[in-house]
Short mmCIF file of C-alpha atoms in Angstrom, two decimals:
data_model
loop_
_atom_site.label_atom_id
_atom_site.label_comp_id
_atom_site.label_asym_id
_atom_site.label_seq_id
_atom_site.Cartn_x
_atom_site.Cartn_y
_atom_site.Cartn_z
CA UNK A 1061 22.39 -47.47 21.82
CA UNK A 1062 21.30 -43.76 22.40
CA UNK A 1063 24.21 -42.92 24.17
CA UNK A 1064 26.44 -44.01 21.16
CA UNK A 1065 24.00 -41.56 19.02
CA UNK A 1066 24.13 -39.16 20.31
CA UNK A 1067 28.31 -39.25 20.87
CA UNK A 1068 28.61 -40.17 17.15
CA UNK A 1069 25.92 -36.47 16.51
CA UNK A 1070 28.54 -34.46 18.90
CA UNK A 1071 31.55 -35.84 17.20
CA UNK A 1072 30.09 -34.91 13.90
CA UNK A 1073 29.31 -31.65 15.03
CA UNK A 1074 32.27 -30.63 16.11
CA UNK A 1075 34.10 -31.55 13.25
CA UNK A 1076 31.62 -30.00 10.96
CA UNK A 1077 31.93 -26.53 13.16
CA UNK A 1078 35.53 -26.82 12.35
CA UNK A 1079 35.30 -27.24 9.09
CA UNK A 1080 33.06 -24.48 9.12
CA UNK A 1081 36.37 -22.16 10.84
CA UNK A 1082 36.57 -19.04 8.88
CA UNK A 1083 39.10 -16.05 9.06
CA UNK A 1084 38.26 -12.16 8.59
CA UNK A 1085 40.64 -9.71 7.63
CA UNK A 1086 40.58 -6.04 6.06
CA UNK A 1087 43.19 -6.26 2.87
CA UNK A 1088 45.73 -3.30 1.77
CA UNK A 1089 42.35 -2.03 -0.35
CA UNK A 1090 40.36 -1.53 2.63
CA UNK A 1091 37.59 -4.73 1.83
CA UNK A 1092 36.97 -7.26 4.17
CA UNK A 1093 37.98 -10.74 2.89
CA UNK A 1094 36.30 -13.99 4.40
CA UNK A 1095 38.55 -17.03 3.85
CA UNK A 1096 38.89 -20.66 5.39
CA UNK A 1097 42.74 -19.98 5.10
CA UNK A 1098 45.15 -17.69 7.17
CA UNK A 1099 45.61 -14.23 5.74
CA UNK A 1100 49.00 -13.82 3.99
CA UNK A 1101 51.87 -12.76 5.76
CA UNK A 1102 51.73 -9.19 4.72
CA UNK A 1103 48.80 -8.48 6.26
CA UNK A 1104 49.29 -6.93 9.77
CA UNK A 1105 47.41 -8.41 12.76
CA UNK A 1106 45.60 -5.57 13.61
CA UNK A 1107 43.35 -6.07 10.42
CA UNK A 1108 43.01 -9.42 11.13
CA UNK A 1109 39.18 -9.31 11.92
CA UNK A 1110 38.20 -13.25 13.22
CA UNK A 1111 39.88 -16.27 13.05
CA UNK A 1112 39.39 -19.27 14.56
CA UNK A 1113 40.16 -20.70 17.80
CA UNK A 1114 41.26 -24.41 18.73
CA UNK A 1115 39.59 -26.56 21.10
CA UNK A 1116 42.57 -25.22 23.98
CA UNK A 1117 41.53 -21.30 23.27
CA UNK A 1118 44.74 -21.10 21.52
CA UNK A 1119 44.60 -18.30 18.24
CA UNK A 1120 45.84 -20.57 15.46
CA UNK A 1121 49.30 -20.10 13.72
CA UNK A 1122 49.26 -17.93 10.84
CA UNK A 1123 50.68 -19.67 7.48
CA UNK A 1124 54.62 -18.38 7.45
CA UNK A 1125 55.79 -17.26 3.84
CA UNK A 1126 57.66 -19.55 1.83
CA UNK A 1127 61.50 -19.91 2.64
CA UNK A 1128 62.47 -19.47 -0.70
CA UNK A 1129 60.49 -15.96 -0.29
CA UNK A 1130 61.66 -15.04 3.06
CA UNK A 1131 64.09 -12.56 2.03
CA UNK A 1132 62.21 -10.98 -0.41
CA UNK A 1133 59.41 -10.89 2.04
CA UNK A 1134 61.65 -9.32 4.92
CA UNK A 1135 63.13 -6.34 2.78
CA UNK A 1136 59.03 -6.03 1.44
CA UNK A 1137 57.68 -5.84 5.12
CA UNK A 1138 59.70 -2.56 5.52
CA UNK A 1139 57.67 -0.70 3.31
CA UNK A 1140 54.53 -2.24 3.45
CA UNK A 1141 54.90 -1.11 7.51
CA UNK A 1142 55.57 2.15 6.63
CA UNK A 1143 52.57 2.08 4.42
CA UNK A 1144 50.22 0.47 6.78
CA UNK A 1145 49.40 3.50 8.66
CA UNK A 1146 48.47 5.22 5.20
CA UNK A 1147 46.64 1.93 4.28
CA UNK A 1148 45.01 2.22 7.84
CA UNK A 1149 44.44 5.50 7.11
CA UNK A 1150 42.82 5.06 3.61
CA UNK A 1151 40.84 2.04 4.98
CA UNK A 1152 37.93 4.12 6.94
CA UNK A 1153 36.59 6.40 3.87
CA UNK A 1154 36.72 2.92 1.22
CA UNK A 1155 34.51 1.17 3.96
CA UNK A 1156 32.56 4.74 4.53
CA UNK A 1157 31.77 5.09 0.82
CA UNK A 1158 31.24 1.47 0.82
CA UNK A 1159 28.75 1.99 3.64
CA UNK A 1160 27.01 4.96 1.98
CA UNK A 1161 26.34 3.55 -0.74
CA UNK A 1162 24.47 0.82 1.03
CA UNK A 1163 23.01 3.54 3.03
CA UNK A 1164 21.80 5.54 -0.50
CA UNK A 1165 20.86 2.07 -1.96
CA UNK A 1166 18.48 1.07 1.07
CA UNK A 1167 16.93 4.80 1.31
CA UNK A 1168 16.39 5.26 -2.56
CA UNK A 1169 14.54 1.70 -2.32
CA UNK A 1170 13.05 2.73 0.68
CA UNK A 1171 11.54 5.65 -1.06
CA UNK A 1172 10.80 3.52 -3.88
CA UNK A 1173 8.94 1.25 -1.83
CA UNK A 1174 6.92 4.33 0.07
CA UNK A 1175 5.96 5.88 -4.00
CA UNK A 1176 4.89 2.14 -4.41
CA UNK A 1177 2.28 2.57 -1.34
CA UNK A 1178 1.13 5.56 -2.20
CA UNK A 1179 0.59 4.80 -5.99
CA UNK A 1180 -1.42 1.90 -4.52
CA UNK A 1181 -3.78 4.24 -2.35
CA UNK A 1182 -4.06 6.99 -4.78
CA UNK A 1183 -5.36 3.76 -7.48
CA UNK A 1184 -7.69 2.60 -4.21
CA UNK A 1185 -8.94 6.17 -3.89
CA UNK A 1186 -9.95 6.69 -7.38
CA UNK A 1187 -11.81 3.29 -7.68
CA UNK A 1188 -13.52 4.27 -4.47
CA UNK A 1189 -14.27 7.63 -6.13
CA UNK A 1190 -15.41 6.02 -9.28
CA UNK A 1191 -17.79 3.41 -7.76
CA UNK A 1192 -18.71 7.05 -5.66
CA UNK A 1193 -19.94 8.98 -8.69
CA UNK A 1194 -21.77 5.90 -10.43
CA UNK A 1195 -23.92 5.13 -7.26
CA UNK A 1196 -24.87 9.45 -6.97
CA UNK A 1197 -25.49 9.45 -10.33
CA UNK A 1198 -27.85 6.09 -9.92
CA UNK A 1199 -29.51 7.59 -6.48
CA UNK A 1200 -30.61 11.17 -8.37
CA UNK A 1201 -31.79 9.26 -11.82
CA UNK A 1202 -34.85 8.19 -9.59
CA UNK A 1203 -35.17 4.96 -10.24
CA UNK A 1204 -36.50 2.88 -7.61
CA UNK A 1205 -33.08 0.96 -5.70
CA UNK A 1206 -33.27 -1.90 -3.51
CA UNK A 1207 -31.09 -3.33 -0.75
CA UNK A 1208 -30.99 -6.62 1.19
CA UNK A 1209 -31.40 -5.62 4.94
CA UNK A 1210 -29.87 -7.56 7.78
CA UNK A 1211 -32.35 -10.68 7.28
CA UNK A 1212 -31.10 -10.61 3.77
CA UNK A 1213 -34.26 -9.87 2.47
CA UNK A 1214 -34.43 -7.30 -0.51
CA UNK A 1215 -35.95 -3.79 0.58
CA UNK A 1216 -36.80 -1.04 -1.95
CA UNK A 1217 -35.35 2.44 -0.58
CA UNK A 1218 -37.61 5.04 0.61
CA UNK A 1219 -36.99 8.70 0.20
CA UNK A 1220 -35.03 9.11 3.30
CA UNK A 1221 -33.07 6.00 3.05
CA UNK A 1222 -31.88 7.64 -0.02
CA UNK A 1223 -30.91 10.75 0.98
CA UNK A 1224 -28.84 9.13 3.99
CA UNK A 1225 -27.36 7.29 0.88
CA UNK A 1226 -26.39 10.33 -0.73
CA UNK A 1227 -25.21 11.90 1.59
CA UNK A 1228 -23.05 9.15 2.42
CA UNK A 1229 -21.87 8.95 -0.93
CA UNK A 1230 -21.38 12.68 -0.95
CA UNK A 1231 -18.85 11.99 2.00
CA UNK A 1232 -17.14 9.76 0.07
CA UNK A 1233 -16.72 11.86 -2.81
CA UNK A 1234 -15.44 14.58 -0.67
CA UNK A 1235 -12.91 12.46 0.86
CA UNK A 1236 -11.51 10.38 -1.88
CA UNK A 1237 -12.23 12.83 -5.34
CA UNK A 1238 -9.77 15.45 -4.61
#
């Protein structure tokens, strides 16, 4: 019983992965085309980019043209050979500018993403600077200030416990009021 299983899995893998065949090919543009058919006829092997093998390693057969086309198709391959080089040749820069502009896109968001950060520590700094002042300006009113010590139990500050604390907050201000 697992032995048929796991046949019947295998079989439908492989026929899914076959379904799944795709072909790659760069057209007389310069783009790369994905397709589960053959490229057209026009298109020269050498852009052919992937295609899919059978079971026996074999490439498989590229669709012919229509007969009713073939002539038409012969006296067009003519040309379209003598303009493959100069397609071939315009192919590069369309995929460069294709590939700068992926290559501006991911450094502009890049820097976007780096402004983002440092918005986010500049707004960190001046809460930090903020909470700063208030706690200077509560340690020189005078008023007597308590804190819970490591038992948690509350301890009113003495006059050097707050000036360590001012000092400390002093540091802070220096660091993060600039």
């Amino acid at each position: 019983m697992n032995t048929a299983r796991a046949l019947l899995f295998g079989l439908t893998l492989a026929a899914t992965m076959a379904a799944h065949a795709q072909y790659q090919w760069v057209d007389k543009d310069g783009r790369r085309v994905f397709s589960d058919r053959p490229p057209p006829a026009d298109v020269p092997q050498k852009n052919v980019l992937q295609q899919p093998r059978m079971s026996t390693g074999a490439p498989v057969a590229r669709a012919a043209p229509a007969p009713a086309a073939a002539p038409t198709a012969a006296a067009s391959e003519a040309p379209s050979a003598a303009a493959s080089p100069a397609a071939a040749a315009s192919a590069p820069p369309a995929v460069d500018k294709t590939l700068e502009e992926k290559k501006k896109q991911a450094e502009a968001a890049e820097a976007a993403k780096r402004k983002a950060e440092e918005e986010k520590i500049a707004a960190a700094r001046a809460e930090s600077c903020k909470r700063a002042m208030n706690a200077k300006a509560s340690l020189e009113s005078g008023m007597r200030m308590a804190r819970l010590n490591d038992k948690g139990e509350r301890e009113v500050l003495d006059d050097n416990q707050r000036a360590a604390e001012m000092k400390r907050t002093q540091q802070i201000i220096d660091q993060d009021c600039r």
